[in-house]
Short mmCIF file of C-alpha atoms in Angstrom, two decimals:
data_model
loop_
_atom_site.label_atom_id
_atom_site.label_comp_id
_atom_site.label_asym_id
_atom_site.label_seq_id
_atom_site.Cartn_x
_atom_site.Cartn_y
_atom_site.Cartn_z
CA MET Q 651 55.91 -87.05 104.00
CA THR Q 652 52.49 -88.67 102.01
CA GLU Q 653 49.97 -89.91 103.46
CA PRO Q 654 49.98 -91.68 106.93
CA LEU Q 655 49.51 -95.87 107.11
CA LEU Q 656 47.70 -94.89 111.15
CA SER Q 657 47.03 -92.18 112.30
CA VAL Q 658 46.15 -92.40 115.79
CA ARG Q 659 43.72 -89.21 117.49
CA ASN Q 660 43.25 -89.38 121.51
CA LEU Q 661 42.95 -92.99 122.40
CA HIS Q 662 42.04 -94.23 125.40
CA VAL Q 663 41.78 -97.73 126.42
CA ASN Q 664 40.17 -98.58 130.12
CA PHE Q 665 40.02 -101.74 132.46
CA PRO Q 666 37.59 -101.71 134.83
CA THR Q 667 38.41 -102.17 138.66
CA PRO Q 668 36.38 -102.25 142.21
CA GLN Q 669 37.67 -98.75 142.14
CA GLY Q 670 35.72 -97.27 138.96
CA ARG Q 671 36.71 -97.59 135.30
CA VAL Q 672 40.72 -97.47 135.77
CA ASP Q 673 42.44 -95.50 131.85
CA VAL Q 674 45.73 -97.32 132.09
CA VAL Q 675 46.24 -94.51 127.98
CA LYS Q 676 44.94 -91.69 128.61
CA GLY Q 677 44.90 -90.35 125.09
CA VAL Q 678 47.57 -90.74 123.07
CA SER Q 679 47.85 -90.23 119.67
CA PHE Q 680 50.02 -90.07 116.24
CA ASP Q 681 50.87 -90.74 112.65
CA LEU Q 682 52.69 -93.34 111.16
CA GLY Q 683 53.65 -92.90 107.68
CA GLN Q 684 56.17 -95.40 105.66
CA GLU Q 685 58.69 -95.05 108.85
CA ARG Q 686 60.26 -96.82 112.39
CA LEU Q 687 58.54 -95.51 115.23
CA GLY Q 688 59.81 -96.73 119.26
CA ILE Q 689 56.85 -96.39 121.60
CA VAL Q 690 59.44 -96.96 125.18
CA GLY Q 691 57.90 -96.83 128.85
CA GLU Q 692 58.38 -99.13 132.09
CA SER Q 693 56.10 -102.04 132.41
CA GLY Q 694 52.74 -100.47 133.15
CA SER Q 695 52.59 -97.05 131.22
CA GLY Q 696 50.38 -98.89 128.22
CA LYS Q 697 52.56 -98.44 125.64
CA SER Q 698 51.71 -102.82 124.55
CA MET Q 699 48.21 -101.82 125.09
CA THR Q 700 48.34 -99.25 122.49
CA GLY Q 701 49.42 -101.37 120.32
CA ARG Q 702 47.13 -104.51 120.72
CA ALA Q 703 44.05 -101.17 120.66
CA ILE Q 704 45.43 -100.04 117.15
CA LEU Q 705 44.79 -104.01 116.33
CA ARG Q 706 41.32 -104.08 118.58
CA LEU Q 707 43.67 -107.21 120.49
CA ILE Q 708 41.72 -105.71 123.26
CA ARG Q 709 38.63 -108.15 124.85
CA PRO Q 710 36.13 -107.21 127.07
CA PRO Q 711 35.33 -105.22 129.60
CA GLY Q 712 38.40 -103.21 128.76
CA ARG Q 713 37.01 -100.49 126.38
CA VAL Q 714 38.87 -98.11 123.93
CA THR Q 715 37.61 -95.33 122.23
CA ALA Q 716 40.05 -92.87 120.04
CA GLU Q 717 38.98 -89.32 118.15
CA LYS Q 718 40.46 -90.70 116.39
CA LEU Q 719 41.66 -94.53 114.34
CA GLU Q 720 41.96 -95.27 111.12
CA PHE Q 721 44.52 -97.24 109.22
CA GLN Q 722 45.00 -96.12 105.61
CA GLY Q 723 41.46 -93.72 105.44
CA ARG Q 724 39.36 -96.51 107.01
CA ASP Q 725 38.08 -96.29 110.57
CA LEU Q 726 39.28 -99.42 112.26
CA LEU Q 727 37.00 -98.88 115.48
CA SER Q 728 33.34 -98.89 113.81
CA LEU Q 729 35.14 -101.79 110.89
CA PRO Q 730 33.07 -105.54 111.72
CA GLU Q 731 35.10 -107.79 113.76
CA ARG Q 732 34.74 -109.85 110.26
CA GLU Q 733 36.29 -106.97 108.22
CA MET Q 734 38.66 -106.07 111.30
CA ARG Q 735 39.55 -109.81 111.45
CA HIS Q 736 40.88 -109.63 107.27
CA LEU Q 737 42.51 -106.82 108.45
CA ARG Q 738 44.38 -108.20 111.24
CA GLY Q 739 47.51 -110.24 109.52
CA ALA Q 740 47.08 -109.52 105.84
CA ARG Q 741 47.39 -105.65 106.65
CA ILE Q 742 48.87 -105.01 109.87
CA SER Q 743 50.16 -108.27 111.87
CA MET Q 744 52.53 -107.94 115.07
CA VAL Q 745 55.12 -109.69 116.63
CA MET Q 746 55.01 -110.93 120.12
CA GLN Q 747 57.26 -111.34 122.64
CA ASP Q 748 57.77 -114.89 123.05
CA PRO Q 749 58.32 -116.88 120.26
CA ARG Q 750 58.59 -120.03 122.68
CA TYR Q 751 54.47 -119.11 123.89
CA SER Q 752 53.50 -117.69 120.88
CA LEU Q 753 53.86 -120.23 118.05
CA ASN Q 754 51.59 -123.84 118.16
CA PRO Q 755 54.04 -126.15 119.78
CA VAL Q 756 51.64 -129.05 117.91
CA MET Q 757 52.33 -127.97 114.68
CA THR Q 758 55.38 -127.64 112.68
CA ILE Q 759 56.86 -124.27 111.87
CA GLY Q 760 56.10 -124.53 107.54
CA ARG Q 761 52.33 -125.53 108.68
CA GLN Q 762 52.13 -122.62 110.76
CA ILE Q 763 53.73 -119.97 108.12
CA ALA Q 764 51.46 -122.15 105.41
CA GLU Q 765 48.42 -121.02 107.59
CA ALA Q 766 48.71 -117.13 108.20
CA LEU Q 767 49.58 -116.86 104.55
CA ARG Q 768 46.24 -119.64 103.74
CA ALA Q 769 44.16 -117.60 106.03
CA HIS Q 770 44.35 -114.60 103.88
CA GLU Q 771 45.31 -115.52 99.50
CA LYS Q 772 43.84 -118.34 98.33
CA LEU Q 773 47.23 -120.49 96.37
CA SER Q 774 48.34 -124.12 95.34
CA ARG Q 775 49.46 -126.52 97.18
CA SER Q 776 53.16 -125.17 95.89
CA ALA Q 777 52.36 -122.30 95.42
CA THR Q 778 52.41 -121.71 99.08
CA ARG Q 779 54.69 -124.24 99.75
CA ALA Q 780 57.54 -122.93 97.31
CA ARG Q 781 56.37 -118.82 99.24
CA VAL Q 782 56.79 -119.97 102.40
CA ARG Q 783 60.33 -121.75 101.33
CA ASP Q 784 61.27 -118.13 100.63
CA MET Q 785 60.27 -116.01 102.83
CA LEU Q 786 62.04 -118.06 105.63
CA GLU Q 787 65.52 -117.32 103.50
CA SER Q 788 63.84 -114.14 103.35
CA VAL Q 789 64.70 -114.22 107.33
CA GLN Q 790 67.72 -116.08 107.34
CA ILE Q 791 67.20 -119.58 107.60
CA ASN Q 792 69.69 -121.73 106.59
CA ASP Q 793 68.36 -124.74 105.21
CA PRO Q 794 64.52 -123.45 105.46
CA ASP Q 795 62.93 -127.04 104.04
CA ARG Q 796 64.37 -128.31 107.04
CA VAL Q 797 63.30 -125.82 109.17
CA ALA Q 798 60.09 -125.56 107.68
CA LYS Q 799 59.74 -129.19 108.69
CA MET Q 800 60.48 -128.97 112.97
CA TYR Q 801 58.30 -127.88 115.37
CA PRO Q 802 58.59 -124.80 117.09
CA HIS Q 803 60.58 -127.10 121.26
CA GLU Q 804 63.53 -128.05 118.19
CA VAL Q 805 64.74 -124.65 117.04
CA SER Q 806 66.60 -122.03 119.15
CA GLY Q 807 65.01 -118.94 120.85
CA GLY Q 808 66.68 -116.44 118.32
CA MET Q 809 65.93 -119.12 115.38
CA GLY Q 810 61.83 -119.09 116.66
CA GLN Q 811 61.29 -114.98 116.50
CA ARG Q 812 63.00 -115.49 113.41
CA VAL Q 813 59.92 -117.54 112.35
CA MET Q 814 57.20 -115.63 113.60
CA ILE Q 815 58.86 -112.52 111.50
CA ALA Q 816 58.12 -114.83 108.26
CA MET Q 817 54.88 -115.96 109.63
CA MET Q 818 53.86 -112.18 109.90
CA LEU Q 819 55.33 -111.42 107.27
CA ILE Q 820 54.15 -113.94 104.84
CA PRO Q 821 50.78 -112.51 103.68
CA LYS Q 822 52.65 -108.52 102.59
CA PRO Q 823 51.55 -106.35 105.37
CA LYS Q 824 51.55 -102.21 105.43
CA VAL Q 825 52.54 -102.14 108.90
CA LEU Q 826 54.06 -104.35 111.81
CA ILE Q 827 53.92 -103.56 115.69
CA ALA Q 828 56.93 -105.31 116.97
CA ASP Q 829 55.85 -105.72 121.29
CA GLU Q 830 59.33 -106.05 122.94
CA PRO Q 831 60.60 -108.95 119.97
CA THR Q 832 63.89 -109.01 121.45
CA SER Q 833 63.72 -109.08 125.02
CA ALA Q 834 63.16 -112.52 125.27
CA LEU Q 835 66.74 -112.92 123.09
CA ASP Q 836 70.32 -112.82 124.05
CA VAL Q 837 72.00 -110.12 122.81
CA SER Q 838 74.07 -111.58 119.99
CA VAL Q 839 71.02 -112.32 118.47
CA GLN Q 840 68.88 -109.81 120.16
CA ALA Q 841 70.74 -107.28 116.55
CA GLN Q 842 70.42 -110.42 114.10
CA VAL Q 843 66.53 -110.32 115.03
CA LEU Q 844 66.11 -106.31 114.69
CA ASP Q 845 68.29 -106.16 111.27
CA LEU Q 846 66.57 -108.54 109.79
CA ILE Q 847 63.09 -106.60 110.78
CA ASP Q 848 65.01 -103.22 109.88
CA THR Q 849 65.87 -104.47 106.00
CA LEU Q 850 62.27 -106.06 105.68
CA VAL Q 851 60.55 -103.26 106.45
CA ARG Q 852 62.77 -101.03 104.70
CA ASP Q 853 62.72 -103.08 101.45
CA GLN Q 854 59.15 -103.91 101.66
CA GLY Q 855 58.23 -99.55 103.23
CA MET Q 856 55.98 -100.53 105.73
CA GLY Q 857 55.95 -99.22 108.65
CA LEU Q 858 57.13 -100.76 111.75
CA ILE Q 859 55.95 -99.37 115.60
CA LEU Q 860 58.86 -101.18 117.88
CA ILE Q 861 57.64 -101.41 121.64
CA SER Q 862 60.37 -101.60 124.04
CA HIS Q 863 61.73 -100.73 127.87
CA ASP Q 864 65.20 -100.19 125.81
CA LEU Q 865 65.90 -96.88 125.74
CA GLN Q 866 68.92 -97.46 123.54
CA LEU Q 867 67.66 -100.34 121.70
CA VAL Q 868 64.68 -98.00 120.08
CA ALA Q 869 66.68 -94.97 120.17
CA ARG Q 870 68.91 -97.67 117.16
CA TYR Q 871 66.20 -98.53 114.67
CA CYS Q 872 63.43 -95.64 114.78
CA ASP Q 873 63.03 -92.83 113.10
CA GLN Q 874 60.72 -90.79 116.04
CA ILE Q 875 60.46 -92.08 119.64
CA LEU Q 876 57.66 -91.82 121.82
CA VAL Q 877 58.34 -91.79 126.09
CA MET Q 878 54.53 -92.85 127.66
CA ASN Q 879 54.86 -93.12 131.23
CA ALA Q 880 51.14 -94.22 133.33
CA GLY Q 881 49.91 -93.46 129.57
CA ARG Q 882 50.17 -91.17 128.71
CA VAL Q 883 53.15 -89.82 126.14
CA VAL Q 884 55.83 -87.71 128.08
CA GLU Q 885 58.30 -87.17 125.05
CA ARG Q 886 58.37 -87.31 121.32
CA CYS Q 887 61.56 -87.26 119.79
CA ALA Q 888 63.71 -88.02 116.37
CA ALA Q 889 65.39 -90.83 117.69
CA GLY Q 890 68.48 -88.98 116.75
CA GLU Q 891 67.73 -86.18 119.02
CA LEU Q 892 67.83 -88.94 122.21
CA ASP Q 893 70.42 -87.42 124.37
CA ARG Q 894 69.00 -84.02 123.97
CA ALA Q 895 65.42 -85.57 125.49
CA THR Q 896 63.44 -82.74 128.23
CA HIS Q 897 61.09 -84.39 130.40
CA PRO Q 898 62.44 -85.61 133.45
CA TYR Q 899 61.45 -89.11 133.47
CA THR Q 900 62.88 -89.33 129.93
CA LYS Q 901 66.28 -88.39 131.14
CA GLY Q 902 66.16 -90.69 133.92
CA LEU Q 903 65.43 -93.75 132.18
CA LEU Q 904 68.55 -92.31 130.35
CA ALA Q 905 70.71 -92.22 132.84
CA SER Q 906 69.87 -95.21 134.87
CA VAL Q 907 70.38 -97.55 132.40
CA PRO Q 908 74.30 -98.84 133.47
CA ARG Q 909 77.03 -97.80 130.42
CA MET Q 910 79.62 -100.01 129.13
CA ASN Q 911 82.45 -97.56 130.75
CA GLU Q 912 81.00 -97.53 133.99
CA THR Q 913 82.58 -95.16 136.45
CA ARG Q 914 79.41 -94.70 138.53
CA ASP Q 915 79.60 -95.87 141.70
CA GLU Q 916 75.81 -95.90 142.14
CA LEU Q 917 73.11 -95.77 139.40
CA PRO Q 918 70.95 -92.83 139.31
CA THR Q 919 66.86 -94.34 139.96
CA LEU Q 920 63.83 -92.99 139.40
CA ASP Q 921 61.80 -91.17 142.30
CA ARG Q 922 58.20 -92.38 141.18
CA THR Q 923 56.69 -89.30 143.07
CA ALA Q 924 57.88 -86.82 141.15
CA TRP Q 925 55.48 -87.21 138.20
CA GLU Q 926 52.76 -88.49 139.26
CA GLY Q 927 49.39 -88.18 139.08
CA THR Q 928 51.02 -84.56 136.25
CA MET U 235 94.06 -112.62 150.48
CA THR U 236 91.80 -116.32 150.37
CA THR U 237 90.29 -117.26 147.54
CA ALA U 238 86.46 -118.13 148.75
CA ILE U 239 85.87 -120.43 145.23
CA SER U 240 88.08 -122.57 143.43
CA LEU U 241 87.59 -124.07 140.56
CA ASP U 242 90.61 -126.64 138.67
CA ASN U 243 89.67 -127.87 135.42
CA LEU U 244 85.91 -128.87 135.28
CA ASP U 245 83.51 -130.33 133.46
CA ILE U 246 80.36 -130.27 134.38
CA SER U 247 77.35 -132.84 132.47
CA TYR U 248 74.09 -132.98 132.16
CA SER U 249 72.67 -137.19 131.84
CA GLY U 250 76.25 -137.73 129.37
CA ASN U 251 76.00 -135.38 127.75
CA ARG U 252 79.07 -132.28 128.91
CA VAL U 253 78.28 -129.36 128.64
CA VAL U 254 81.42 -127.60 130.47
CA GLN U 255 84.49 -128.50 130.52
CA GLY U 256 87.98 -127.20 131.51
CA VAL U 257 86.87 -124.75 133.05
CA THR U 258 88.85 -123.47 135.68
CA PHE U 259 89.12 -119.93 138.15
CA ASP U 260 88.81 -118.56 141.44
CA VAL U 261 87.51 -116.12 142.31
CA ALA U 262 88.93 -114.17 145.89
CA GLU U 263 87.18 -113.37 149.13
CA GLY U 264 85.60 -110.37 149.28
CA GLU U 265 85.75 -109.96 145.36
CA SER U 266 83.02 -109.44 142.48
CA PHE U 267 83.23 -111.99 139.12
CA ALA U 268 81.65 -112.23 136.19
CA LEU U 269 81.14 -115.13 134.18
CA VAL U 270 79.81 -114.08 130.91
CA GLY U 271 78.55 -115.15 127.50
CA GLU U 272 75.42 -115.96 124.84
CA SER U 273 73.16 -118.84 126.38
CA GLY U 274 74.00 -122.07 125.90
CA SER U 275 77.14 -120.96 127.04
CA GLY U 276 77.29 -123.06 129.80
CA LYS U 277 77.42 -119.97 132.58
CA SER U 278 74.61 -120.60 134.74
CA THR U 279 75.81 -124.36 134.73
CA VAL U 280 78.90 -122.99 136.60
CA LEU U 281 76.96 -121.70 139.52
CA LYS U 282 74.76 -124.51 139.44
CA ALA U 283 76.94 -126.97 139.98
CA ILE U 284 78.63 -124.87 142.63
CA ALA U 285 75.38 -124.52 144.45
CA GLY U 286 74.77 -128.38 144.18
CA LEU U 287 71.96 -128.50 141.58
CA ALA U 288 73.90 -130.23 138.09
CA PRO U 289 76.03 -132.63 140.24
CA GLU U 290 77.84 -134.21 137.44
CA TRP U 291 80.48 -132.83 137.43
CA THR U 292 84.48 -133.68 137.89
CA GLY U 293 87.94 -131.49 138.64
CA GLY U 294 88.32 -130.05 141.35
CA MET U 295 85.91 -127.41 143.26
CA THR U 296 86.66 -125.94 146.21
CA VAL U 297 84.22 -123.36 148.70
CA LEU U 298 86.54 -121.32 151.60
CA GLY U 299 89.00 -123.56 151.38
CA LYS U 300 86.73 -126.50 151.71
CA PRO U 301 86.52 -128.53 149.27
CA ARG U 302 82.46 -129.56 147.89
CA GLY U 303 81.08 -132.62 147.23
CA HIS U 304 78.77 -134.04 144.88
CA GLY U 305 75.26 -133.68 146.61
CA PRO U 306 74.08 -131.00 148.69
CA ASP U 307 75.80 -129.57 151.23
CA LYS U 308 73.54 -128.37 154.52
CA ASP U 309 77.32 -126.29 155.39
CA LEU U 310 77.50 -125.02 152.88
CA ALA U 311 74.69 -123.81 152.52
CA ARG U 312 75.45 -120.47 155.33
CA THR U 313 78.02 -119.51 153.74
CA CYS U 314 76.85 -119.95 149.95
CA GLN U 315 73.38 -118.50 148.69
CA MET U 316 73.04 -117.75 144.80
CA VAL U 317 69.79 -115.46 143.29
CA PHE U 318 68.30 -116.98 140.17
CA GLN U 319 66.85 -115.10 137.23
CA ASP U 320 63.40 -115.11 137.52
CA PRO U 321 61.98 -113.73 140.28
CA TYR U 322 58.23 -114.74 138.83
CA GLY U 323 59.25 -118.35 139.06
CA SER U 324 61.52 -118.44 142.01
CA LEU U 325 59.32 -117.65 144.66
CA HIS U 326 56.67 -120.40 146.31
CA PRO U 327 53.24 -118.56 145.05
CA ARG U 328 51.11 -119.72 147.63
CA LYS U 329 53.40 -119.00 150.54
CA THR U 330 53.56 -115.75 152.44
CA VAL U 331 56.71 -113.54 152.62
CA ASP U 332 56.76 -114.23 156.23
CA ALA U 333 57.14 -118.26 154.72
CA VAL U 334 59.58 -118.15 152.12
CA LEU U 335 62.69 -116.00 154.91
CA SER U 336 61.26 -118.78 157.96
CA GLU U 337 61.88 -121.78 156.20
CA PRO U 338 66.15 -121.33 155.69
CA LEU U 339 65.95 -120.45 159.14
CA ALA U 340 63.89 -123.03 159.72
CA ILE U 341 65.73 -125.92 158.32
CA HIS U 342 69.11 -124.44 159.80
CA GLY U 343 67.75 -124.21 162.98
CA LEU U 344 68.14 -120.89 163.86
CA GLY U 345 66.20 -119.07 166.60
CA ASP U 346 65.42 -115.29 166.61
CA ARG U 347 63.74 -116.07 163.91
CA SER U 348 60.78 -112.60 163.31
CA GLU U 349 63.53 -110.39 164.48
CA ARG U 350 66.55 -111.56 161.38
CA ILE U 351 63.31 -111.61 159.15
CA GLU U 352 62.69 -107.84 159.99
CA LYS U 353 66.93 -106.65 159.75
CA ALA U 354 66.69 -108.77 156.30
CA LEU U 355 62.91 -107.01 154.76
CA ARG U 356 64.98 -103.72 156.45
CA ASP U 357 68.89 -105.05 154.58
CA VAL U 358 66.26 -105.04 150.81
CA GLY U 359 64.63 -101.63 151.26
CA LEU U 360 61.47 -103.74 151.77
CA ASP U 361 59.16 -102.13 154.15
CA ARG U 362 57.51 -104.36 156.57
CA ARG U 363 53.82 -104.92 155.61
CA PHE U 364 55.29 -106.54 152.91
CA ARG U 365 56.08 -109.49 155.16
CA PHE U 366 52.97 -111.15 155.44
CA ARG U 367 51.70 -110.69 151.04
CA TYR U 368 52.03 -113.20 149.02
CA PRO U 369 54.12 -112.90 145.64
CA HIS U 370 51.35 -111.98 143.22
CA GLN U 371 50.62 -108.87 145.61
CA MET U 372 54.20 -107.31 144.49
CA SER U 373 56.06 -106.33 141.51
CA GLY U 374 58.80 -108.14 140.42
CA GLY U 375 61.67 -105.56 141.62
CA GLN U 376 60.39 -106.43 145.61
CA ARG U 377 60.02 -110.05 144.69
CA GLN U 378 63.35 -109.56 143.87
CA ARG U 379 64.91 -108.08 146.47
CA VAL U 380 62.11 -110.58 148.02
CA ALA U 381 64.76 -113.49 146.69
CA ILE U 382 68.10 -111.62 147.76
CA ALA U 383 66.98 -111.31 151.26
CA ARG U 384 66.02 -115.28 151.02
CA ALA U 385 69.08 -115.53 149.84
CA LEU U 386 70.52 -112.92 152.82
CA MET U 387 69.06 -114.69 155.22
CA LEU U 388 71.37 -117.04 156.25
CA GLU U 389 74.26 -114.23 156.14
CA PRO U 390 76.09 -116.05 154.20
CA LYS U 391 79.84 -114.80 152.94
CA ILE U 392 79.22 -115.96 149.31
CA MET U 393 76.50 -114.90 146.28
CA LEU U 394 75.55 -116.51 142.86
CA LEU U 395 73.53 -114.08 141.37
CA ASP U 396 72.56 -115.52 138.04
CA GLU U 397 71.51 -112.69 135.64
CA PRO U 398 69.27 -111.55 138.85
CA THR U 399 68.24 -107.77 136.37
CA SER U 400 67.32 -109.48 133.46
CA ALA U 401 63.69 -109.91 134.47
CA LEU U 402 63.08 -106.56 135.88
CA ASP U 403 62.46 -102.84 133.49
CA VAL U 404 65.97 -100.97 133.49
CA SER U 405 64.03 -98.49 136.05
CA VAL U 406 64.40 -101.45 138.39
CA GLN U 407 67.27 -102.79 137.42
CA ALA U 408 69.25 -99.81 138.40
CA GLU U 409 67.49 -99.74 142.69
CA ILE U 410 68.49 -103.95 141.75
CA LEU U 411 72.38 -103.05 141.04
CA ASN U 412 72.74 -99.88 143.34
CA LEU U 413 70.71 -103.00 146.23
CA LEU U 414 73.55 -105.72 144.98
CA LYS U 415 76.92 -102.69 145.54
CA ARG U 416 75.16 -101.82 148.52
CA LEU U 417 74.85 -105.14 150.17
CA ARG U 418 78.48 -106.23 149.31
CA ALA U 419 79.99 -103.49 150.29
CA GLU U 420 78.48 -103.77 154.06
CA GLN U 421 78.30 -107.20 154.83
CA ASN U 422 81.50 -107.97 152.57
CA LEU U 423 80.17 -110.49 150.06
CA THR U 424 81.79 -112.30 147.35
CA TYR U 425 79.68 -111.88 143.94
CA LEU U 426 79.57 -113.93 141.18
CA LEU U 427 77.19 -113.35 138.95
CA VAL U 428 76.39 -114.15 135.48
CA SER U 429 75.00 -111.55 132.89
CA HIS U 430 74.93 -111.69 129.36
CA ASP U 431 74.56 -107.57 129.80
CA LEU U 432 77.74 -106.24 129.43
CA PRO U 433 77.54 -102.55 131.50
CA VAL U 434 75.22 -104.54 134.65
CA VAL U 435 78.64 -106.34 134.66
CA GLY U 436 80.51 -103.21 133.85
CA PHE U 437 78.87 -102.10 136.90
CA MET U 438 78.74 -104.26 139.33
CA CYS U 439 82.80 -107.04 139.32
CA ASP U 440 85.88 -106.76 139.26
CA ARG U 441 86.76 -109.07 136.14
CA ILE U 442 85.21 -110.76 134.10
CA ALA U 443 85.06 -114.93 132.86
CA VAL U 444 83.78 -115.14 128.49
CA MET U 445 82.61 -118.06 128.04
CA THR U 446 81.57 -119.48 124.79
CA LYS U 447 80.79 -123.38 124.29
CA GLY U 448 81.64 -124.62 127.89
CA GLN U 449 84.85 -122.89 127.74
CA ILE U 450 86.20 -120.01 129.31
CA VAL U 451 87.64 -118.07 126.49
CA GLU U 452 89.14 -115.42 128.43
CA ILE U 453 89.45 -113.74 131.71
CA ALA U 454 90.00 -110.22 131.26
CA PRO U 455 89.44 -106.89 134.80
CA VAL U 456 87.00 -104.02 134.16
CA THR U 457 88.53 -101.82 132.44
CA ALA U 458 88.55 -103.95 129.26
CA LEU U 459 84.99 -102.68 129.44
CA HIS U 460 86.18 -99.17 128.96
CA ASP U 461 88.61 -99.23 126.34
CA GLY U 462 87.51 -102.93 124.25
CA ALA U 463 91.19 -104.46 125.42
CA PHE U 464 90.05 -108.11 124.73
CA SER U 465 92.38 -111.03 124.01
CA ASP U 466 90.13 -113.23 122.08
CA PRO U 467 88.04 -112.73 119.36
CA TYR U 468 84.66 -113.72 120.32
CA SER U 469 85.00 -111.71 123.61
CA ARG U 470 85.39 -109.16 120.77
CA THR U 471 82.33 -109.64 118.88
CA LEU U 472 80.52 -109.87 122.10
CA TYR U 473 81.78 -106.85 123.14
CA ALA U 474 81.11 -105.12 119.46
CA ALA U 475 77.68 -106.86 120.02
CA SER U 476 76.74 -105.42 123.48
CA GLY U 477 77.09 -102.00 122.14
CA GLY U 478 81.39 -101.32 122.65
#
């Protein structure tokens, strides 16, 4: 593999509590090239915080420290906020969980996507419109001109998520962070949205970080998997070798999912006391 | 065996728009029956109609042998209770667990409240110290346990479960599914479960009705999930999309 796009070493995120500062991410390290990395864990495992820390979206009093947090050789932690703003969206962008809360309800879809583009590139009005149209087409929206004039509440969840993907990809970023991009969607739409992210990421030679609590789904769409628990990476493996996972937490997580040909009378649950504090 | 729920050619509308049409099925007492389909297929609407939350329906509906009226029905509430999808939205944020659980008892004029609440909490695997907590002091899985306890307060025969685990993490989902399965065995409950997650249905249910666009296209035994023996093309697409 060539030079990694994103390089993270010993990332820590902490927040103050009445009992003192608590680390929610405790020393996460990984490199991301032009590949697809999945981060899996339960709620509270620190997976979303890792994604947000990369984009410096953690507001004070939260604090981010790392030995190294570099994007294409540039140190993200020391970058002034002004330059960070140019980077966010244009070079690294993020797809959020729920399109119903993440899109602006009083702005048409076309304008929102155009806004994302205008923030990073200077283009004439007609060129902008053409780019928005192309982008909507590439996320498989059949009638881009009509959809561009609609408001977010007029489209379905799956379509809203596609609009959000269009918005995130229109400035042609190098890295896309997708934080539970499909957990608000139906199973049948889930596959469509993930296939779409997958094709776009491959076509444009981007790096993808897919954050999810669903191990099977991550295994299907990623090359590498990090399993997180309580702020730490407990397991890293290639997606194809997930069934050979060794950490008890990963095994427990895998076993607790009902299977299609389910014959077990009871699902194994995680014994949380077993590895807490490890 | 007697039938717990019997629907005959049921049409349901929301302010004049018909969203469910011609739904017919019987659920036997003690059975666990699932409605599956995409969002907007009308599966939750069927549950709402049975619970009395969607009164605009025509057709036949009997619950435990008695015809169901259109409005809220106090007697029905004692035998038929519903658990909603989102435990973050279905519990009153300013009421303690104790207040939430004593409300059905007060409405139906039942005594021994304290003992009943303690028993319900025990049944759903919550410690006694949760009794005086507010929803925001609990995790998603704990809240869903409270929602299940609330449904169980009146010792119903039928539970209507609307996506009871889809707002939860997979690891917590396993705990709630085990709990629901255990309760059904212990209290001989009848379940009508709505879900879009076929493996969950495979774990919980005996029979499956596949819905799309407001109609049932197929009713199949749960074994169809093992071998994919669905006859309707839509069911097969859904099965394939779920990784079957």
